[in-house]
Short mmCIF file of C-alpha atoms and ligand atoms in Angstrom, two decimals:
data_model
loop_
_atom_site.label_atom_id
_atom_site.label_comp_id
_atom_site.label_asym_id
_atom_site.label_seq_id
_atom_site.Cartn_x
_atom_site.Cartn_y
_atom_site.Cartn_z
CA MET A 16 71.73 55.54 1.36
CA SER A 17 71.00 54.91 5.07
CA ALA A 18 72.60 57.02 7.76
CA SER A 19 74.98 54.24 8.76
CA GLU A 20 76.32 54.14 5.23
CA GLN A 21 77.25 57.82 5.27
CA GLY A 22 80.73 58.93 6.08
CA GLY A 23 81.82 58.91 9.69
CA PRO A 24 81.94 62.07 11.79
CA GLY A 25 85.03 63.70 10.35
CA GLY A 26 86.36 60.30 9.39
CA ALA A 27 87.47 57.34 11.42
CA GLY A 28 84.90 55.41 13.46
CA PRO A 29 85.79 53.21 16.48
CA ARG A 30 87.09 50.22 14.48
CA SER A 31 89.24 52.43 12.27
CA ARG A 32 90.60 54.19 15.34
CA ARG A 33 91.52 50.87 16.99
CA LEU A 34 93.31 49.69 13.86
CA ASN A 35 95.06 53.06 13.47
CA GLU A 36 96.26 52.89 17.06
CA ALA A 37 97.87 49.50 16.42
CA ALA A 38 99.28 50.80 13.15
CA ARG A 39 100.87 53.80 14.85
CA ARG A 40 102.82 51.44 17.10
CA LEU A 41 103.99 49.45 14.09
CA PHE A 42 104.54 52.05 11.37
CA PRO A 43 105.98 55.55 11.41
CA GLY A 44 102.90 57.78 11.51
CA GLY A 45 100.72 54.68 11.35
CA VAL A 46 100.91 54.45 7.56
CA SER A 47 102.89 52.94 4.72
CA SER A 48 103.08 56.25 2.81
CA PRO A 49 102.99 59.72 4.42
CA VAL A 50 100.03 61.51 2.82
CA ARG A 51 97.61 58.78 3.93
CA ALA A 52 98.08 59.91 7.53
CA PHE A 53 95.81 63.00 7.35
CA LYS A 54 98.60 65.09 8.87
CA SER A 55 97.72 68.15 6.80
CA VAL A 56 93.95 67.99 7.39
CA GLY A 57 93.82 66.65 10.95
CA GLY A 58 91.88 63.67 12.27
CA GLU A 59 92.48 60.04 11.38
CA PRO A 60 91.99 58.16 8.13
CA PRO A 61 89.12 55.69 7.93
CA VAL A 62 90.52 52.19 7.40
CA VAL A 63 89.17 50.95 4.08
CA ARG A 64 88.03 47.33 3.93
CA SER A 65 86.82 47.13 0.34
CA ALA A 66 86.04 49.18 -2.72
CA ARG A 67 83.69 48.86 -5.67
CA GLY A 68 83.26 51.19 -8.64
CA PRO A 69 83.48 54.77 -7.29
CA TRP A 70 82.93 53.71 -3.65
CA LEU A 71 85.21 53.00 -0.69
CA PHE A 72 83.81 51.01 2.28
CA ASP A 73 85.47 51.38 5.67
CA VAL A 74 85.64 48.93 8.58
CA ASP A 75 83.00 50.96 10.47
CA GLY A 76 80.30 50.48 7.84
CA HIS A 77 80.61 53.92 6.19
CA ARG A 78 80.87 54.41 2.49
CA TYR A 79 82.56 57.22 0.61
CA VAL A 80 82.77 58.48 -2.94
CA ASP A 81 86.42 57.82 -3.82
CA LEU A 82 88.23 60.78 -5.37
CA ILE A 83 91.70 59.40 -4.71
CA GLY A 84 91.52 56.41 -7.03
CA ALA A 85 94.55 54.86 -5.27
CA TRP A 86 96.34 58.13 -6.15
CA GLY A 87 95.77 57.65 -9.85
CA PRO A 88 95.67 54.03 -11.01
CA MET A 89 91.95 53.25 -10.65
CA ILE A 90 90.68 55.07 -13.74
CA LEU A 91 88.16 52.25 -14.35
CA GLY A 92 86.92 52.38 -10.77
CA HIS A 93 87.37 49.55 -8.28
CA GLY A 94 86.72 45.92 -9.14
CA HIS A 95 86.30 46.37 -12.89
CA PRO A 96 84.94 42.97 -14.01
CA ALA A 97 87.39 42.51 -16.91
CA VAL A 98 90.40 43.38 -14.76
CA VAL A 99 89.29 41.16 -11.88
CA ALA A 100 88.67 38.23 -14.26
CA ALA A 101 92.00 38.61 -16.06
CA VAL A 102 93.98 38.99 -12.84
CA THR A 103 92.25 35.99 -11.27
CA ARG A 104 93.07 33.84 -14.31
CA ARG A 105 96.67 35.08 -14.24
CA VAL A 106 97.13 34.32 -10.53
CA ARG A 107 95.91 30.74 -11.08
CA ARG A 108 98.59 30.25 -13.75
CA SER A 109 101.47 31.71 -11.74
CA VAL A 110 102.25 34.71 -9.62
CA ALA A 111 105.90 35.37 -10.39
CA THR A 112 108.42 33.33 -12.30
CA GLY A 113 111.40 35.60 -12.88
CA THR A 114 111.25 34.81 -16.59
CA PRO A 115 109.74 36.63 -19.55
CA SER A 116 105.92 36.34 -19.49
CA PRO A 117 103.36 36.80 -22.27
CA ASP A 118 101.57 40.00 -21.21
CA GLU A 119 104.83 41.92 -20.77
CA PRO A 120 105.38 42.67 -24.49
CA ARG A 121 101.62 43.10 -25.00
CA LEU A 122 101.42 45.84 -22.37
CA ALA A 123 104.63 47.43 -23.70
CA ALA A 124 103.25 47.44 -27.26
CA LYS A 125 100.06 49.18 -26.07
CA ILE A 126 102.15 51.85 -24.34
CA VAL A 127 104.42 52.35 -27.37
CA LYS A 128 101.39 52.71 -29.63
CA ALA A 129 99.63 55.22 -27.37
CA VAL A 130 102.44 57.41 -26.02
CA PRO A 131 104.03 59.33 -28.94
CA SER A 132 107.66 59.51 -27.78
CA VAL A 133 108.01 56.03 -26.31
CA GLU A 134 109.69 53.70 -28.81
CA ARG A 135 111.05 51.15 -26.30
CA LEU A 136 110.79 50.84 -22.55
CA ARG A 137 111.78 49.00 -19.39
CA PHE A 138 109.31 47.94 -16.70
CA VAL A 139 110.14 48.64 -13.04
CA CYS A 140 108.07 48.39 -9.85
CA SER A 141 107.24 52.02 -9.03
CA GLY A 142 107.28 55.57 -10.30
CA THR A 143 110.17 56.30 -7.96
CA GLU A 144 112.26 53.60 -9.59
CA ALA A 145 111.27 54.79 -13.06
CA CYS A 146 112.49 58.33 -12.33
CA MET A 147 115.73 57.21 -10.66
CA SER A 148 116.48 54.96 -13.61
CA ALA A 149 115.63 57.61 -16.21
CA LEU A 150 117.99 60.03 -14.47
CA ARG A 151 120.81 57.49 -14.52
CA LEU A 152 120.21 56.88 -18.22
CA ALA A 153 120.09 60.62 -18.99
CA ARG A 154 123.39 61.14 -17.19
CA ALA A 155 124.99 58.23 -19.00
CA ALA A 156 123.68 59.34 -22.39
CA THR A 157 124.91 62.92 -22.05
CA GLY A 158 128.03 62.32 -19.98
CA ARG A 159 126.81 65.15 -17.73
CA ASP A 160 125.63 65.19 -14.12
CA VAL A 161 123.30 68.14 -13.44
CA VAL A 162 119.52 67.71 -13.37
CA VAL A 163 117.06 70.61 -13.50
CA LYS A 164 113.66 70.13 -11.87
CA PHE A 165 110.76 72.35 -10.80
CA GLU A 166 109.48 73.47 -7.40
CA GLY A 167 106.39 71.49 -6.47
CA CYS A 168 107.01 68.67 -8.94
CA TYR A 169 107.50 65.21 -7.45
CA HIS A 170 109.62 62.56 -9.11
CA GLY A 171 109.50 59.92 -6.40
CA HIS A 172 111.80 59.74 -3.39
CA GLY A 173 115.12 59.09 -5.11
CA ASP A 174 117.91 61.01 -3.35
CA ALA A 175 118.72 63.25 -6.31
CA PHE A 176 115.14 64.57 -6.39
CA LEU A 177 114.77 65.20 -2.65
CA SER A 178 116.04 68.73 -2.64
CA SER A 179 114.82 72.27 -2.45
CA ALA A 180 116.06 75.20 -4.42
CA GLY A 181 119.28 76.97 -3.63
CA SER A 182 119.17 80.64 -4.59
CA GLY A 183 117.26 80.44 -7.84
CA ALA A 184 118.96 78.76 -10.75
CA LEU A 185 122.37 80.03 -9.71
CA THR A 186 123.35 77.58 -6.98
CA PHE A 187 122.80 73.89 -6.38
CA ASP A 188 120.09 72.60 -4.09
CA ALA A 189 120.11 71.71 -0.42
CA PRO A 190 118.80 68.34 0.82
CA ASP A 191 115.07 68.35 1.55
CA SER A 192 115.29 65.36 3.88
CA PRO A 193 117.73 64.25 6.53
CA GLY A 194 119.67 61.30 5.19
CA VAL A 195 120.20 62.83 1.76
CA PRO A 196 123.88 63.77 1.49
CA PRO A 197 124.46 67.33 0.22
CA ALA A 198 126.75 65.85 -2.43
CA VAL A 199 123.88 63.85 -3.92
CA VAL A 200 121.73 66.94 -4.50
CA GLY A 201 124.84 68.97 -5.30
CA ALA A 202 124.03 68.38 -8.96
CA THR A 203 120.33 69.23 -8.73
CA VAL A 204 118.93 72.66 -9.63
CA THR A 205 115.33 73.50 -8.76
CA VAL A 206 113.53 76.40 -10.44
CA PRO A 207 109.91 77.65 -10.36
CA TYR A 208 107.33 75.90 -12.54
CA ASN A 209 106.18 77.78 -15.64
CA ASP A 210 109.33 79.95 -15.51
CA LEU A 211 111.27 79.56 -18.77
CA ALA A 212 113.58 82.45 -17.93
CA ALA A 213 114.76 80.58 -14.83
CA VAL A 214 115.46 77.52 -16.97
CA GLU A 215 117.50 79.64 -19.36
CA ARG A 216 119.44 81.08 -16.42
CA ALA A 217 120.17 77.54 -15.22
CA PHE A 218 121.49 76.57 -18.65
CA ALA A 219 123.62 79.71 -18.78
CA THR A 220 125.03 79.23 -15.27
CA HIS A 221 125.75 75.51 -15.62
CA ALA A 222 126.77 75.54 -19.28
CA GLY A 223 127.65 72.12 -20.66
CA ARG A 224 126.79 70.36 -17.40
CA ILE A 225 123.01 69.82 -17.56
CA ALA A 226 122.07 66.23 -18.41
CA ALA A 227 118.31 66.56 -18.22
CA VAL A 228 115.29 68.65 -17.38
CA PHE A 229 112.68 66.64 -15.46
CA VAL A 230 109.12 67.96 -15.46
CA GLU A 231 105.58 66.91 -14.65
CA PRO A 232 103.96 68.14 -17.90
CA ILE A 233 100.83 68.77 -15.84
CA VAL A 234 101.62 68.91 -12.14
CA GLY A 235 99.61 66.75 -9.76
CA ASN A 236 101.91 66.93 -6.78
CA MET A 237 101.45 70.54 -5.66
CA GLY A 238 97.76 70.21 -6.32
CA PHE A 239 96.70 70.39 -9.97
CA VAL A 240 98.74 72.96 -11.89
CA GLU A 241 98.81 73.25 -15.68
CA PRO A 242 101.68 74.37 -17.88
CA GLU A 243 101.14 77.78 -19.43
CA PRO A 244 101.03 77.88 -23.23
CA GLY A 245 104.60 77.83 -24.50
CA PHE A 246 106.17 76.39 -21.34
CA LEU A 247 106.61 72.80 -22.52
CA PRO A 248 107.64 73.77 -26.10
CA GLY A 249 110.08 76.23 -24.50
CA LEU A 250 111.63 73.43 -22.44
CA ARG A 251 111.97 71.35 -25.61
CA ARG A 252 113.78 74.20 -27.38
CA ALA A 253 116.06 74.92 -24.40
CA CYS A 254 117.04 71.26 -24.07
CA ASP A 255 117.75 71.02 -27.80
CA ALA A 256 119.79 74.22 -27.77
CA HIS A 257 121.95 73.03 -24.88
CA GLY A 258 122.24 69.31 -25.64
CA ALA A 259 120.21 68.17 -22.62
CA LEU A 260 117.48 65.56 -22.49
CA LEU A 261 113.87 66.45 -21.77
CA VAL A 262 112.20 63.96 -19.43
CA PHE A 263 108.42 64.03 -18.95
CA ASP A 264 107.39 62.43 -15.69
CA GLU A 265 104.01 61.07 -16.75
CA VAL A 266 103.67 58.68 -13.81
CA MET A 267 100.47 60.53 -12.91
CA THR A 268 99.39 62.04 -16.25
CA GLY A 269 99.96 58.95 -18.42
CA PHE A 270 96.60 57.55 -19.66
CA ARG A 271 94.98 60.05 -17.26
CA VAL A 272 94.95 63.52 -18.88
CA HIS A 273 94.72 62.11 -22.41
CA ARG A 274 94.97 58.65 -23.98
CA GLY A 275 98.56 59.38 -25.02
CA GLY A 276 99.49 61.33 -21.90
CA ALA A 277 100.30 65.03 -21.63
CA GLN A 278 102.79 64.75 -24.49
CA ALA A 279 99.96 63.83 -26.86
CA LEU A 280 97.73 66.53 -25.39
CA TYR A 281 100.31 69.30 -25.89
CA GLY A 282 102.18 67.89 -28.89
CA VAL A 283 105.61 68.07 -27.26
CA ARG A 284 107.95 65.11 -27.63
CA PRO A 285 110.26 64.38 -24.69
CA ASP A 286 113.38 62.21 -25.04
CA LEU A 287 112.42 60.02 -22.09
CA THR A 288 109.14 59.41 -20.29
CA THR A 289 108.42 57.85 -16.92
CA LEU A 290 105.15 56.04 -16.28
CA GLY A 291 103.40 54.30 -13.38
CA LYS A 292 99.99 54.39 -11.70
CA VAL A 293 97.41 53.66 -14.50
CA ILE A 294 99.77 51.32 -16.41
CA GLY A 295 99.67 48.84 -13.50
CA GLY A 296 95.91 48.98 -12.94
CA GLY A 297 96.53 49.16 -9.16
CA PHE A 298 99.55 46.82 -9.02
CA PRO A 299 103.12 48.06 -8.44
CA VAL A 300 104.20 48.76 -12.01
CA GLY A 301 106.33 51.58 -13.34
CA ALA A 302 108.19 52.08 -16.61
CA TYR A 303 110.67 54.36 -18.28
CA GLY A 304 111.05 54.59 -22.01
CA GLY A 305 111.64 56.83 -24.97
CA ARG A 306 114.02 57.12 -27.89
CA SER A 307 115.30 53.75 -29.15
CA ASP A 308 118.91 54.89 -29.23
CA LEU A 309 118.72 55.91 -25.57
CA MET A 310 116.98 52.74 -24.40
CA ALA A 311 119.62 50.68 -26.21
CA MET A 312 122.08 51.93 -23.59
CA VAL A 313 120.25 50.05 -20.80
CA ALA A 314 121.63 46.67 -19.61
CA PRO A 315 121.89 44.02 -20.92
CA GLU A 316 121.92 45.66 -24.35
CA GLY A 317 124.03 48.53 -23.09
CA LYS A 318 126.11 49.41 -20.08
CA VAL A 319 123.67 51.44 -17.94
CA TYR A 320 122.85 49.04 -15.15
CA GLN A 321 119.30 48.70 -13.91
CA ALA A 322 117.46 45.54 -12.83
CA GLY A 323 114.52 44.24 -10.77
CA THR A 324 113.61 40.84 -9.29
CA LEU A 325 109.89 41.52 -9.68
CA ALA A 326 110.09 43.95 -12.62
CA GLY A 327 107.50 43.04 -15.26
CA GLN A 328 105.67 41.02 -12.59
CA PRO A 329 103.09 38.93 -14.52
CA VAL A 330 100.03 39.83 -12.43
CA GLY A 331 100.77 43.55 -12.72
CA MET A 332 101.36 43.17 -16.46
CA THR A 333 97.96 41.51 -16.87
CA ALA A 334 96.22 44.11 -14.71
CA GLY A 335 97.88 46.91 -16.67
CA LEU A 336 97.17 45.35 -20.06
CA THR A 337 93.50 44.79 -19.26
CA THR A 338 93.18 48.29 -17.82
CA LEU A 339 94.74 49.91 -20.91
CA ARG A 340 92.60 47.78 -23.24
CA GLU A 341 89.51 49.12 -21.50
CA VAL A 342 90.73 52.72 -21.19
CA LEU A 343 91.68 52.84 -24.88
CA ALA A 344 88.40 51.29 -26.08
CA PRO A 345 86.10 53.77 -27.87
CA GLY A 346 84.22 56.10 -25.54
CA VAL A 347 85.72 54.86 -22.26
CA PHE A 348 88.32 57.56 -21.60
CA GLU A 349 85.71 60.12 -22.69
CA ARG A 350 83.33 58.83 -20.02
CA ALA A 351 85.88 59.47 -17.26
CA ALA A 352 86.72 62.87 -18.75
CA ALA A 353 83.04 63.84 -18.95
CA ALA A 354 82.52 62.85 -15.30
CA THR A 355 85.55 64.96 -14.36
CA GLU A 356 84.20 67.93 -16.29
CA ALA A 357 80.78 67.56 -14.65
CA LEU A 358 82.31 67.32 -11.18
CA ALA A 359 84.75 70.22 -11.62
CA SER A 360 82.21 72.60 -13.17
CA GLY A 361 79.55 71.51 -10.67
CA LEU A 362 81.86 72.24 -7.73
CA GLU A 363 82.86 75.64 -9.10
CA ARG A 364 79.21 76.56 -9.56
CA ALA A 365 78.10 75.27 -6.13
CA LEU A 366 80.91 77.01 -4.24
CA ARG A 367 80.82 80.31 -6.12
CA THR A 368 77.02 80.50 -5.88
CA ALA A 369 77.44 80.45 -2.09
CA GLY A 370 80.11 83.17 -2.33
CA VAL A 371 83.14 80.90 -1.84
CA GLU A 372 86.03 81.69 -4.20
CA ALA A 373 87.01 78.44 -5.88
CA VAL A 374 88.47 77.16 -9.12
CA ALA A 375 88.63 73.55 -10.28
CA PRO A 376 91.09 73.12 -13.17
CA ARG A 377 90.84 69.78 -14.99
CA ARG A 378 92.24 67.75 -17.87
CA GLY A 379 90.96 64.34 -18.88
CA ALA A 380 90.18 62.39 -15.72
CA MET A 381 92.36 64.45 -13.38
CA MET A 382 91.46 67.68 -11.59
CA GLY A 383 92.14 69.91 -8.64
CA LEU A 384 90.25 72.30 -6.40
CA TRP A 385 91.71 75.58 -5.21
CA PHE A 386 90.15 77.98 -2.79
CA SER A 387 91.31 81.02 -4.71
CA ALA A 388 90.07 83.28 -7.48
CA ARG A 389 92.37 81.85 -10.13
CA ALA A 390 94.34 78.65 -10.62
CA PRO A 391 97.95 78.81 -9.35
CA ARG A 392 100.79 78.62 -11.87
CA ASN A 393 103.58 77.56 -9.51
CA LEU A 394 104.29 76.45 -5.96
CA ALA A 395 104.40 79.96 -4.49
CA GLU A 396 100.92 80.69 -5.87
CA ALA A 397 99.66 77.28 -4.72
CA LYS A 398 100.84 78.02 -1.19
CA ALA A 399 99.04 81.37 -1.26
CA THR A 400 95.62 79.69 -1.68
CA ARG A 401 93.33 79.07 1.31
CA ALA A 402 94.71 75.81 2.72
CA ASP A 403 92.83 76.50 5.98
CA ARG A 404 89.59 76.48 4.04
CA PHE A 405 90.52 73.18 2.39
CA ARG A 406 90.98 71.57 5.82
CA ALA A 407 87.44 72.50 6.89
CA PHE A 408 86.09 71.44 3.51
CA HIS A 409 87.89 68.10 3.67
CA ARG A 410 86.41 67.28 7.07
CA ALA A 411 82.89 68.24 6.04
CA MET A 412 83.11 66.23 2.85
CA LEU A 413 84.39 63.16 4.69
CA THR A 414 81.46 63.42 7.07
CA ALA A 415 79.16 63.68 4.05
CA GLY A 416 80.65 60.51 2.56
CA VAL A 417 83.23 61.91 0.15
CA TYR A 418 86.86 60.77 0.41
CA LEU A 419 89.05 63.60 -0.92
CA PRO A 420 92.85 63.62 -0.96
CA PRO A 421 93.78 64.67 2.59
CA SER A 422 95.83 67.67 1.45
CA PRO A 423 95.14 70.78 -0.62
CA PHE A 424 98.32 70.01 -2.57
CA GLU A 425 97.17 66.77 -4.18
CA ALA A 426 95.27 66.16 -7.40
CA TRP A 427 91.88 64.42 -7.50
CA PHE A 428 91.21 61.33 -9.58
CA VAL A 429 87.90 60.49 -11.22
CA SER A 430 86.93 57.15 -12.82
CA THR A 431 84.59 55.87 -15.51
CA THR A 432 82.28 54.69 -12.69
CA HIS A 433 81.64 58.18 -11.29
CA ASP A 434 78.15 58.50 -12.78
CA ASP A 435 75.72 61.42 -12.59
CA ALA A 436 74.31 60.37 -9.21
CA VAL A 437 77.80 60.12 -7.70
CA VAL A 438 78.83 63.49 -9.11
CA ARG A 439 75.60 65.03 -7.78
CA HIS A 440 76.27 63.56 -4.31
CA VAL A 441 79.67 65.28 -4.20
CA VAL A 442 78.42 68.60 -5.59
CA ASP A 443 75.45 68.65 -3.19
CA ALA A 444 77.75 67.96 -0.24
CA ALA A 445 80.01 70.84 -1.30
CA ALA A 446 77.02 73.14 -1.74
CA ALA A 447 75.73 72.29 1.75
CA TRP A 448 79.15 73.04 3.26
CA ALA A 449 79.47 76.29 1.27
CA ARG A 450 76.13 77.53 2.63
CA THR A 451 77.07 76.95 6.28
CA GLY A 452 80.65 75.80 6.72
CA PRO A 453 83.27 78.33 5.64
CA ALA A 454 84.21 80.98 8.15
C1 PLP B 9 103.35 59.05 -7.90
C2 PLP B 9 104.41 59.76 -8.63
C3 PLP B 9 105.74 59.32 -8.62
C4 PLP B 9 106.22 58.22 -7.74
O1 PLP B 9 105.62 57.00 -8.03
P1 PLP B 9 105.60 55.86 -6.90
O2 PLP B 9 104.99 54.70 -7.60
O3 PLP B 9 104.79 56.41 -5.77
O4 PLP B 9 107.01 55.63 -6.51
C5 PLP B 9 106.64 59.97 -9.45
N1 PLP B 9 106.28 61.00 -10.22
C6 PLP B 9 105.01 61.46 -10.25
C7 PLP B 9 104.65 62.58 -11.15
C8 PLP B 9 104.04 60.86 -9.44
O5 PLP B 9 102.80 61.35 -9.44
#
C-alpha cells in the first residue's frame, strides 16, 4: 500500500472537505443521517467514492478498512460478484412496478426458513418502518397501548420510541426529541437493559395495559452489549404471564449474529420480529413478521393498516435474496464470524499488551470495542467507559486507514472479505496507537 493510499490525516482530505462544506449548506449537519457527521469523535468524515470487498475509497485517494459495513448490511463485503450480477440483471428488467414481483416470496421464504419465530411477514422500506408497524400490530392484537423498551436500545425514529425513561418503571417517559408530543410517549416505559426486576415492576405498575416489550436481543445501538444469561428467557416468561407480546428487534442482529438471528442463538421465540439491514443487501428493505395469527391481522387480510408504495421493491428483493443465498451457503457465515473472532481477540491482545484496558465482545459477524476492564451490561455502564480514549483511537485509526464507527456507542461490522491481511492491518494499527497514543 503506497502512502497516498493510506488514510488521510485524521480523515477528510481537501476534496472531502470541499464536498462536506457544500453538504453542510444543503443538509442539516452536512449529512443524511446523524452519526455519519463525526460529531462525537470530531473532525470531518471522508467522502467515500467507491467500495470493494473490505475497502472504502474516498475522493482524496485514501483507502480504509471498512468496519461499518453500511451499518450492518454488507456482510458479504462491497461489490460481491453474485449480488452485483443479480441486481444488474434485475435493473435491466424493471426497477419498480408496484405489483407483486418474483423475488419477493423467494426472499420471504428464505427468511421464514431461517428465523425460527417468523411464520409470515410484510416487507417495508426501513427498520424504522418495521418497528413502527410492529408496534401498531402489537397494540391492535392486545387491545392495549403501553410499550416497554430498554435504555440504549434503538428501534428507529418512530415517535413512540423517541423517549427517555421517566422515574424507573413507575412513570411514563418524556420525549427525547423536540417535536415528539408528550402524549405520544405517554404510553412508553423505558427500563435498564438486563434488568428483569425493572420489567416486573413495569408489569406490576401498568397491570393489564402493556401491549409489548421491544428489545434488541443483542444491543448494537449503545455499542455492543449482550444479554445476560436468563434475560431473554425472563422477558419471554414475563410477557406470557402478563399477556403481552415479545418483540425482538433484529434489524441489526438478523443474519448477523447467527444465521437465524439472536432468537436462534439464544433459543428464545418472540411473537414478532423486525428485520432490516442484511435482508436488503444494502438496499432500503425492512420487514416485520412472526406468528401467523398476528400477521393475519395486517391489511388487506386484516384491519391493521400498513402500506408502502415501494415496499417489496424488486431490486432490493433481488439484492436481499442473493445476499441471503450467499450468507446461508455452507461455510460463508462461518468465514465472517471467524474474521470477527480474529479481529476482536487480536485487538484485545494488542491493546492489553500495551497496558490499555480494553474488551471486544463479539457474536457472529458483529462486535464492539470498549475501553474498560469488562464489557458493559447496560447504558449506564456503557457511558462509564472511556469515551475520551475512543475519540483518540478513532482518529489514529482513520489516519492509519481504518474506518471505524465514529462513536464509541456503535457496533462494528465485519464481512466475509475481511481476510487475515486486513485483520492484521487493523490490529497492527491499534497496537501502534496503544504503544504511543493513549494519554
Ligand atoms: C438500524 C436499526 C433500526 C432502524 O433501521 P433504519 O433502517 O435505519 O430505519 C432499528 N432497530 C435497530 C436495532 C437498528 O439497528
